[in-house]
PDB file of C-alpha atoms and ligand atoms in Angstrom:
ATOM      1  CA  UNK A   1      12.795   0.786  25.820  1.00 68.00           C
ATOM      2  CA  UNK A   2      13.218   3.488  23.288  1.00 77.00           C
ATOM      3  CA  UNK A   3      12.579   6.584  25.465  1.00 83.00           C
ATOM      4  CA  UNK A   4      10.470   8.122  22.893  1.00 90.00           C
ATOM      5  CA  UNK A   5       6.876   7.093  23.914  1.00 89.00           C
ATOM      6  CA  UNK A   6       5.227   4.712  26.535  1.00 91.00           C
ATOM      7  CA  UNK A   7       6.731   1.269  26.435  1.00 92.00           C
ATOM      8  CA  UNK A   8       2.998  -0.376  26.523  1.00 94.00           C
ATOM      9  CA  UNK A   9       2.212   1.677  23.340  1.00 93.00           C
ATOM     10  CA  UNK A  10       5.469   0.672  21.492  1.00 91.00           C
ATOM     11  CA  UNK A  11       5.216  -2.992  22.505  1.00 92.00           C
ATOM     12  CA  UNK A  12       1.433  -2.929  21.297  1.00 93.00           C
ATOM     13  CA  UNK A  13       2.711  -1.188  17.993  1.00 92.00           C
ATOM     14  CA  UNK A  14       5.442  -3.813  17.518  1.00 89.00           C
ATOM     15  CA  UNK A  15       3.117  -6.567  18.222  1.00 90.00           C
ATOM     16  CA  UNK A  16       0.912  -5.751  15.402  1.00 92.00           C
ATOM     17  CA  UNK A  17       3.515  -5.879  12.609  1.00 88.00           C
ATOM     18  CA  UNK A  18       3.648  -9.214  10.818  1.00 84.00           C
ATOM     19  CA  UNK A  19       6.905 -11.237  10.351  1.00 76.00           C
ATOM     20  CA  UNK A  20       9.064 -10.476   7.332  1.00 72.00           C
ATOM     21  CA  UNK A  21      10.269 -12.986   4.774  1.00 74.00           C
ATOM     22  CA  UNK A  22      12.924 -15.640   5.751  1.00 74.00           C
ATOM     23  CA  UNK A  23      15.955 -13.806   4.371  1.00 75.00           C
ATOM     24  CA  UNK A  24      14.901 -10.351   5.799  1.00 89.00           C
ATOM     25  CA  UNK A  25      14.587 -12.249   9.135  1.00 91.00           C
ATOM     26  CA  UNK A  26      18.012 -13.584   8.786  1.00 92.00           C
ATOM     27  CA  UNK A  27      19.367  -9.985   8.390  1.00 94.00           C
ATOM     28  CA  UNK A  28      17.314  -8.896  11.339  1.00 93.00           C
ATOM     29  CA  UNK A  29      18.960 -11.601  13.425  1.00 94.00           C
ATOM     30  CA  UNK A  30      22.444 -10.805  12.013  1.00 95.00           C
ATOM     31  CA  UNK A  31      21.859  -7.136  13.020  1.00 96.00           C
ATOM     32  CA  UNK A  32      20.637  -7.903  16.582  1.00 95.00           C
ATOM     33  CA  UNK A  33      23.603 -10.399  17.350  1.00 97.00           C
ATOM     34  CA  UNK A  34      26.189  -8.128  15.811  1.00 96.00           C
ATOM     35  CA  UNK A  35      24.395  -4.937  17.277  1.00 96.00           C
ATOM     36  CA  UNK A  36      24.175  -3.344  13.730  1.00 96.00           C
ATOM     37  CA  UNK A  37      21.552  -0.462  14.434  1.00 94.00           C
ATOM     38  CA  UNK A  38      18.874  -1.323  11.680  1.00 96.00           C
ATOM     39  CA  UNK A  39      15.566   0.644  11.347  1.00 95.00           C
ATOM     40  CA  UNK A  40      13.236  -0.331  14.118  1.00 92.00           C
ATOM     41  CA  UNK A  41      10.116  -2.545  13.126  1.00 91.00           C
ATOM     42  CA  UNK A  42       7.464   0.233  13.194  1.00 92.00           C
ATOM     43  CA  UNK A  43       9.949   2.668  11.153  1.00 95.00           C
ATOM     44  CA  UNK A  44      10.332  -0.068   8.580  1.00 94.00           C
ATOM     45  CA  UNK A  45       6.580  -0.378   8.242  1.00 94.00           C
ATOM     46  CA  UNK A  46       6.223   3.437   8.065  1.00 96.00           C
ATOM     47  CA  UNK A  47       8.982   3.437   5.094  1.00 96.00           C
ATOM     48  CA  UNK A  48       7.051   0.641   3.348  1.00 94.00           C
ATOM     49  CA  UNK A  49       3.866   2.813   3.536  1.00 96.00           C
ATOM     50  CA  UNK A  50       5.457   5.859   2.336  1.00 97.00           C
ATOM     51  CA  UNK A  51       7.032   4.009  -0.528  1.00 96.00           C
ATOM     52  CA  UNK A  52       3.738   2.482  -1.438  1.00 95.00           C
ATOM     53  CA  UNK A  53       2.247   5.931  -1.756  1.00 95.00           C
ATOM     54  CA  UNK A  54       5.033   7.846  -3.167  1.00 95.00           C
ATOM     55  CA  UNK A  55       6.488   5.127  -5.594  1.00 95.00           C
ATOM     56  CA  UNK A  56       9.731   6.901  -5.993  1.00 97.00           C
ATOM     57  CA  UNK A  57      11.737   6.445  -8.843  1.00 96.00           C
ATOM     58  CA  UNK A  58      15.056   7.337  -7.245  1.00 98.00           C
ATOM     59  CA  UNK A  59      15.988   6.916  -3.721  1.00 98.00           C
ATOM     60  CA  UNK A  60      19.164   8.210  -1.790  1.00 98.00           C
ATOM     61  CA  UNK A  61      19.766   6.546   1.612  1.00 98.00           C
ATOM     62  CA  UNK A  62      22.571   7.872   3.834  1.00 98.00           C
ATOM     63  CA  UNK A  63      23.874   4.876   5.945  1.00 98.00           C
ATOM     64  CA  UNK A  64      23.659   1.416   4.200  1.00 98.00           C
ATOM     65  CA  UNK A  65      24.964  -0.496   7.309  1.00 98.00           C
ATOM     66  CA  UNK A  66      24.390  -4.254   6.257  1.00 98.00           C
ATOM     67  CA  UNK A  67      21.687  -3.395   3.582  1.00 98.00           C
ATOM     68  CA  UNK A  68      18.430  -3.976   5.572  1.00 97.00           C
ATOM     69  CA  UNK A  69      16.698  -0.736   4.737  1.00 97.00           C
ATOM     70  CA  UNK A  70      17.982  -0.578   1.203  1.00 98.00           C
ATOM     71  CA  UNK A  71      16.554  -4.070   0.458  1.00 96.00           C
ATOM     72  CA  UNK A  72      13.242  -3.276   2.368  1.00 95.00           C
ATOM     73  CA  UNK A  73      12.954  -0.043   0.223  1.00 96.00           C
ATOM     74  CA  UNK A  74      13.650  -1.868  -2.890  1.00 96.00           C
ATOM     75  CA  UNK A  75      10.876  -4.192  -2.369  1.00 92.00           C
ATOM     76  CA  UNK A  76       8.446  -1.688  -1.716  1.00 91.00           C
ATOM     77  CA  UNK A  77       9.488   1.110  -4.516  1.00 91.00           C
ATOM     78  CA  UNK A  78       8.778   0.888  -8.212  1.00 87.00           C
ATOM     79  CA  UNK A  79       9.804  -2.110 -10.294  1.00 86.00           C
ATOM     80  CA  UNK A  80      12.437   0.484 -12.029  1.00 91.00           C
ATOM     81  CA  UNK A  81      13.413   2.076  -8.883  1.00 95.00           C
ATOM     82  CA  UNK A  82      17.027   2.750  -8.136  1.00 97.00           C
ATOM     83  CA  UNK A  83      18.633   2.940  -4.686  1.00 98.00           C
ATOM     84  CA  UNK A  84      21.995   4.759  -4.250  1.00 98.00           C
ATOM     85  CA  UNK A  85      23.207   4.125  -0.846  1.00 98.00           C
ATOM     86  CA  UNK A  86      26.186   5.717   1.274  1.00 98.00           C
ATOM     87  CA  UNK A  87      28.095   4.050   3.819  1.00 98.00           C
ATOM     88  CA  UNK A  88      31.709   4.826   4.994  1.00 98.00           C
ATOM     89  CA  UNK A  89      32.642   1.242   6.823  1.00 98.00           C
ATOM     90  CA  UNK A  90      34.147  -1.277   4.566  1.00 98.00           C
ATOM     91  CA  UNK A  91      33.049  -4.153   6.826  1.00 97.00           C
ATOM     92  CA  UNK A  92      29.350  -3.013   6.703  1.00 97.00           C
ATOM     93  CA  UNK A  93      29.671  -2.666   2.694  1.00 98.00           C
ATOM     94  CA  UNK A  94      30.801  -6.229   2.460  1.00 98.00           C
ATOM     95  CA  UNK A  95      28.072  -7.572   4.353  1.00 97.00           C
ATOM     96  CA  UNK A  96      25.435  -5.351   2.587  1.00 98.00           C
ATOM     97  CA  UNK A  97      26.886  -6.541  -0.707  1.00 98.00           C
ATOM     98  CA  UNK A  98      26.450 -10.114   0.281  1.00 97.00           C
ATOM     99  CA  UNK A  99      22.728  -9.505   1.215  1.00 96.00           C
ATOM    100  CA  UNK A 100      21.848  -7.507  -1.773  1.00 97.00           C
ATOM    101  CA  UNK A 101      23.200 -10.207  -3.805  1.00 97.00           C
ATOM    102  CA  UNK A 102      21.361 -12.802  -2.130  1.00 94.00           C
ATOM    103  CA  UNK A 103      18.090 -10.752  -3.055  1.00 92.00           C
ATOM    104  CA  UNK A 104      19.332 -10.251  -6.545  1.00 94.00           C
ATOM    105  CA  UNK A 105      19.155  -6.708  -6.120  1.00 96.00           C
ATOM    106  CA  UNK A 106      22.600  -5.690  -7.278  1.00 96.00           C
ATOM    107  CA  UNK A 107      21.410  -3.926 -10.174  1.00 96.00           C
ATOM    108  CA  UNK A 108      18.910  -1.601  -8.200  1.00 97.00           C
ATOM    109  CA  UNK A 109      20.983  -0.882  -5.326  1.00 98.00           C
ATOM    110  CA  UNK A 110      24.294   1.008  -5.580  1.00 98.00           C
ATOM    111  CA  UNK A 111      26.486   1.405  -2.656  1.00 98.00           C
ATOM    112  CA  UNK A 112      28.755   4.633  -2.671  1.00 98.00           C
ATOM    113  CA  UNK A 113      31.664   4.101  -0.104  1.00 98.00           C
ATOM    114  CA  UNK A 114      32.662   7.139   1.685  1.00 98.00           C
ATOM    115  CA  UNK A 115      31.881   9.899   4.263  1.00 98.00           C
ATOM    116  CA  UNK A 116      27.978  11.073   3.609  1.00 98.00           C
ATOM    117  CA  UNK A 117      29.079  14.679   3.336  1.00 98.00           C
ATOM    118  CA  UNK A 118      31.735  14.285   0.959  1.00 98.00           C
ATOM    119  CA  UNK A 119      29.691  11.772  -1.462  1.00 98.00           C
ATOM    120  CA  UNK A 120      26.739  14.153  -1.319  1.00 98.00           C
ATOM    121  CA  UNK A 121      28.815  16.798  -2.519  1.00 98.00           C
ATOM    122  CA  UNK A 122      29.670  14.843  -5.525  1.00 98.00           C
ATOM    123  CA  UNK A 123      26.169  13.672  -6.435  1.00 98.00           C
ATOM    124  CA  UNK A 124      24.111  15.602  -9.227  1.00 97.00           C
ATOM    125  CA  UNK A 125      20.936  13.610  -9.874  1.00 97.00           C
ATOM    126  CA  UNK A 126      17.777  14.341  -8.241  1.00 98.00           C
ATOM    127  CA  UNK A 127      15.928  12.207  -5.763  1.00 98.00           C
ATOM    128  CA  UNK A 128      12.284  11.565  -4.851  1.00 98.00           C
ATOM    129  CA  UNK A 129      12.976  10.031  -1.575  1.00 98.00           C
ATOM    130  CA  UNK A 130      16.143  10.552   0.599  1.00 98.00           C
ATOM    131  CA  UNK A 131      16.253   8.383   3.809  1.00 98.00           C
ATOM    132  CA  UNK A 132      18.763  10.133   6.128  1.00 98.00           C
ATOM    133  CA  UNK A 133      19.967   7.284   8.686  1.00 98.00           C
ATOM    134  CA  UNK A 134      23.939   8.002   9.152  1.00 97.00           C
ATOM    135  CA  UNK A 135      25.892  10.221  11.364  1.00 92.00           C
ATOM    136  CA  UNK A 136      23.125  11.671  13.673  1.00 93.00           C
ATOM    137  CA  UNK A 137      25.576  14.387  14.643  1.00 94.00           C
ATOM    138  CA  UNK A 138      25.637  15.728  10.872  1.00 97.00           C
ATOM    139  CA  UNK A 139      22.334  15.857   9.756  1.00 97.00           C
ATOM    140  CA  UNK A 140      22.251  19.745   9.843  1.00 96.00           C
ATOM    141  CA  UNK A 141      25.607  19.516   7.743  1.00 96.00           C
ATOM    142  CA  UNK A 142      23.912  16.969   5.264  1.00 98.00           C
ATOM    143  CA  UNK A 143      20.613  18.864   4.876  1.00 98.00           C
ATOM    144  CA  UNK A 144      21.785  21.646   2.513  1.00 98.00           C
ATOM    145  CA  UNK A 145      23.271  18.937   0.171  1.00 98.00           C
ATOM    146  CA  UNK A 146      20.035  16.852   0.633  1.00 98.00           C
ATOM    147  CA  UNK A 147      17.813  19.623  -0.389  1.00 98.00           C
ATOM    148  CA  UNK A 148      19.965  20.376  -3.370  1.00 98.00           C
ATOM    149  CA  UNK A 149      19.480  16.725  -4.471  1.00 98.00           C
ATOM    150  CA  UNK A 150      15.819  16.672  -3.672  1.00 98.00           C
ATOM    151  CA  UNK A 151      13.198  16.770  -6.506  1.00 97.00           C
ATOM    152  CA  UNK A 152      10.613  19.297  -6.325  1.00 96.00           C
ATOM    153  CA  UNK A 153       8.189  16.791  -4.962  1.00 96.00           C
ATOM    154  CA  UNK A 154      10.682  14.862  -2.785  1.00 98.00           C
ATOM    155  CA  UNK A 155      10.484  13.809   0.528  1.00 98.00           C
ATOM    156  CA  UNK A 156      13.327  13.351   3.201  1.00 98.00           C
ATOM    157  CA  UNK A 157      12.707  10.871   5.994  1.00 98.00           C
ATOM    158  CA  UNK A 158      15.031  11.352   8.737  1.00 98.00           C
ATOM    159  CA  UNK A 159      15.701   8.589  11.476  1.00 97.00           C
ATOM    160  CA  UNK A 160      16.837   8.959  15.113  1.00 96.00           C
ATOM    161  CA  UNK A 161      15.778  12.469  15.236  1.00 97.00           C
ATOM    162  CA  UNK A 162      14.488  12.068  18.928  1.00 97.00           C
ATOM    163  CA  UNK A 163      17.721   9.896  19.849  1.00 95.00           C
ATOM    164  CA  UNK A 164      16.467   7.900  22.870  1.00 94.00           C
ATOM    165  CA  UNK A 165      14.394  11.000  23.929  1.00 94.00           C
ATOM    166  CA  UNK A 166      17.497  13.144  24.751  1.00 95.00           C
ATOM    167  CA  UNK A 167      16.768  15.501  22.063  1.00 96.00           C
ATOM    168  CA  UNK A 168      13.356  16.340  23.713  1.00 95.00           C
ATOM    169  CA  UNK A 169      14.428  16.298  27.245  1.00 93.00           C
ATOM    170  CA  UNK A 170      17.865  17.783  28.901  1.00 93.00           C
ATOM    171  CA  UNK A 171      17.724  15.490  31.798  1.00 93.00           C
ATOM    172  CA  UNK A 172      17.902  12.356  29.344  1.00 94.00           C
ATOM    173  CA  UNK A 173      21.202  13.988  27.757  1.00 93.00           C
ATOM    174  CA  UNK A 174      24.314  11.753  28.436  1.00 94.00           C
ATOM    175  CA  UNK A 175      27.330  14.102  28.541  1.00 93.00           C
ATOM    176  CA  UNK A 176      29.182  12.639  25.668  1.00 94.00           C
ATOM    177  CA  UNK A 177      25.962  12.882  23.256  1.00 95.00           C
ATOM    178  CA  UNK A 178      25.671  16.560  24.054  1.00 96.00           C
ATOM    179  CA  UNK A 179      27.156  17.623  20.660  1.00 96.00           C
ATOM    180  CA  UNK A 180      25.012  15.103  18.778  1.00 96.00           C
ATOM    181  CA  UNK A 181      21.802  16.269  20.340  1.00 97.00           C
ATOM    182  CA  UNK A 182      22.557  19.992  19.996  1.00 97.00           C
ATOM    183  CA  UNK A 183      23.045  19.351  16.368  1.00 97.00           C
ATOM    184  CA  UNK A 184      20.018  17.023  16.049  1.00 98.00           C
ATOM    185  CA  UNK A 185      18.154  20.099  17.670  1.00 98.00           C
ATOM    186  CA  UNK A 186      19.393  22.280  15.111  1.00 97.00           C
ATOM    187  CA  UNK A 187      18.570  20.002  12.237  1.00 98.00           C
ATOM    188  CA  UNK A 188      14.752  19.806  13.595  1.00 98.00           C
ATOM    189  CA  UNK A 189      14.660  23.653  14.130  1.00 98.00           C
ATOM    190  CA  UNK A 190      15.757  24.321  10.508  1.00 98.00           C
ATOM    191  CA  UNK A 191      13.449  21.849   8.823  1.00 98.00           C
ATOM    192  CA  UNK A 192      10.537  22.903  11.256  1.00 98.00           C
ATOM    193  CA  UNK A 193      11.118  26.773  10.735  1.00 97.00           C
ATOM    194  CA  UNK A 194      12.217  27.108   7.144  1.00 96.00           C
ATOM    195  CA  UNK A 195       9.298  28.665   5.295  1.00 95.00           C
ATOM    196  CA  UNK A 196       9.933  26.665   2.255  1.00 96.00           C
ATOM    197  CA  UNK A 197       9.635  23.284   4.094  1.00 97.00           C
ATOM    198  CA  UNK A 198       6.891  21.679   5.855  1.00 97.00           C
ATOM    199  CA  UNK A 199       8.056  18.724   8.440  1.00 98.00           C
ATOM    200  CA  UNK A 200       6.270  16.509  10.536  1.00 98.00           C
ATOM    201  CA  UNK A 201       8.142  14.955  13.465  1.00 98.00           C
ATOM    202  CA  UNK A 202       6.841  11.538  14.520  1.00 97.00           C
ATOM    203  CA  UNK A 203       7.578   9.792  18.064  1.00 95.00           C
ATOM    204  CA  UNK A 204       8.037   6.435  16.451  1.00 93.00           C
ATOM    205  CA  UNK A 205      11.051   4.104  16.856  1.00 93.00           C
ATOM    206  CA  UNK A 206      13.762   6.476  17.681  1.00 94.00           C
ATOM    207  CA  UNK A 207      11.771   9.585  16.404  1.00 96.00           C
ATOM    208  CA  UNK A 208      11.605  10.341  12.659  1.00 97.00           C
ATOM    209  CA  UNK A 209      11.102  13.775  10.924  1.00 98.00           C
ATOM    210  CA  UNK A 210       9.408  13.679   7.426  1.00 98.00           C
ATOM    211  CA  UNK A 211      10.158  16.727   5.284  1.00 98.00           C
ATOM    212  CA  UNK A 212       8.889  18.177   1.900  1.00 98.00           C
ATOM    213  CA  UNK A 213       8.860  21.305   0.006  1.00 97.00           C
ATOM    214  CA  UNK A 214       6.089  23.636   1.321  1.00 94.00           C
ATOM    215  CA  UNK A 215       3.689  24.308  -1.628  1.00 88.00           C
ATOM    216  CA  UNK A 216       1.351  26.771   0.028  1.00 79.00           C
ATOM    217  CA  UNK A 217       3.072  29.343   2.240  1.00 69.00           C
ATOM    218  CA  UNK A 218       1.033  30.492   5.228  1.00 65.00           C
ATOM    219  CA  UNK A 219       2.065  33.898   6.455  1.00 59.00           C
TER     220      UNK A 219
HETATM  221  N1  LIG B 301      19.960   2.115   7.207  1.00 73.41           N
HETATM  222  C1  LIG B 301      20.123   1.212   7.948  1.00 73.41           C
HETATM  223  C2  LIG B 301      21.069   1.537   9.334  1.00 73.41           C
HETATM  224  C3  LIG B 301      22.348   2.486   8.960  1.00 73.41           C
HETATM  225  S1  LIG B 301      23.314   2.351  10.511  1.00 73.41           S
HETATM  226  C4  LIG B 301      19.381   0.229   8.184  1.00 73.41           C
HETATM  227  O1  LIG B 301      18.162   0.541   8.698  1.00 73.41           O
HETATM  228  O2  LIG B 301      19.335  -0.976   7.768  1.00 73.41           O
HETATM  229  C5  LIG B 301      24.020   3.858  10.172  1.00 73.41           C
HETATM  230  C6  LIG B 301      25.231   3.600   9.562  1.00 73.41           C
HETATM  231  O3  LIG B 301      25.854   5.008   8.860  1.00 73.41           O
HETATM  232  C7  LIG B 301      26.453   2.760   9.854  1.00 73.41           C
HETATM  233  O4  LIG B 301      26.754   1.640   9.187  1.00 73.41           O
HETATM  234  C8  LIG B 301      27.755   3.855   9.930  1.00 73.41           C
HETATM  235  O5  LIG B 301      28.867   3.115   9.795  1.00 73.41           O
HETATM  236  C9  LIG B 301      27.239   4.676   8.976  1.00 73.41           C
HETATM  237  N2  LIG B 301      27.524   5.978   9.068  1.00 73.41           N
HETATM  238  C10 LIG B 301      27.747   6.778  10.113  1.00 73.41           C
HETATM  239  N3  LIG B 301      28.194   8.109   9.897  1.00 73.41           N
HETATM  240  C11 LIG B 301      28.547   8.139   8.623  1.00 73.41           C
HETATM  241  C12 LIG B 301      28.926   9.053   7.604  1.00 73.41           C
HETATM  242  N4  LIG B 301      29.295  10.283   8.325  1.00 73.41           N
HETATM  243  N5  LIG B 301      29.415   8.864   6.396  1.00 73.41           N
HETATM  244  C13 LIG B 301      28.942   7.520   6.094  1.00 73.41           C
HETATM  245  N6  LIG B 301      28.532   6.527   6.648  1.00 73.41           N
HETATM  246  C14 LIG B 301      28.071   6.746   8.084  1.00 73.41           C
HETATM  247 MG1  LIG B 302      18.237   4.780  12.069  1.00 73.41          MG
END
């Protein structure tokens, strides 16, 4: 399966998760049919929990794809929450717009077209939650911009940080993925070792890393 945890554990956890509303299911089916990499079930559930606890007013997402995680987050955020989501692929954006409209969420979710790094550099607002889910090989490059845009109490949730297990084990690394793996390790090193940050890496889905600013510095 995902190469992150034991298959039987993954199956069991997935089995606990109840089915979504019809339209979300439609988007899930479209994603599976067209090989669009939307968040895994258990990661989606984790996001729902974080959002329910955190109630972020402003959310930034890197990687819209067809809008699945944006719609999901928007359903679990505040009434007045706004999501800004970045995507470079125009076909994905078109599909995302259709889905977002179906949910009547066009006024809450704004898609910015372009490469994440370029778009990030142009942003000025502060965000309460940043969901990093695009360009696995560039999380370490996105990080400084994300920290600049992160509210004092903000949270960064980064998806796919264990990348099918490759990040944790050289023997699993496919040759053409070496650069991605090295850069992802660099991302995890930075967020884990920076004294101003606190990070929890969770072997769930394809691996997630939750980072926030450290309030208590323990030497
Ligand atoms: N968050 C989505 C899935 C995103 S998949 C969900 O769970 O529903 C990752 C998306 O990021 C893809 O659509 C891909 O086109 C886009 N992407 C990859 N690298 C990017 C980059 N550097 N800038 C902008 N978009 C990027
Ligand atoms: Mg992902």
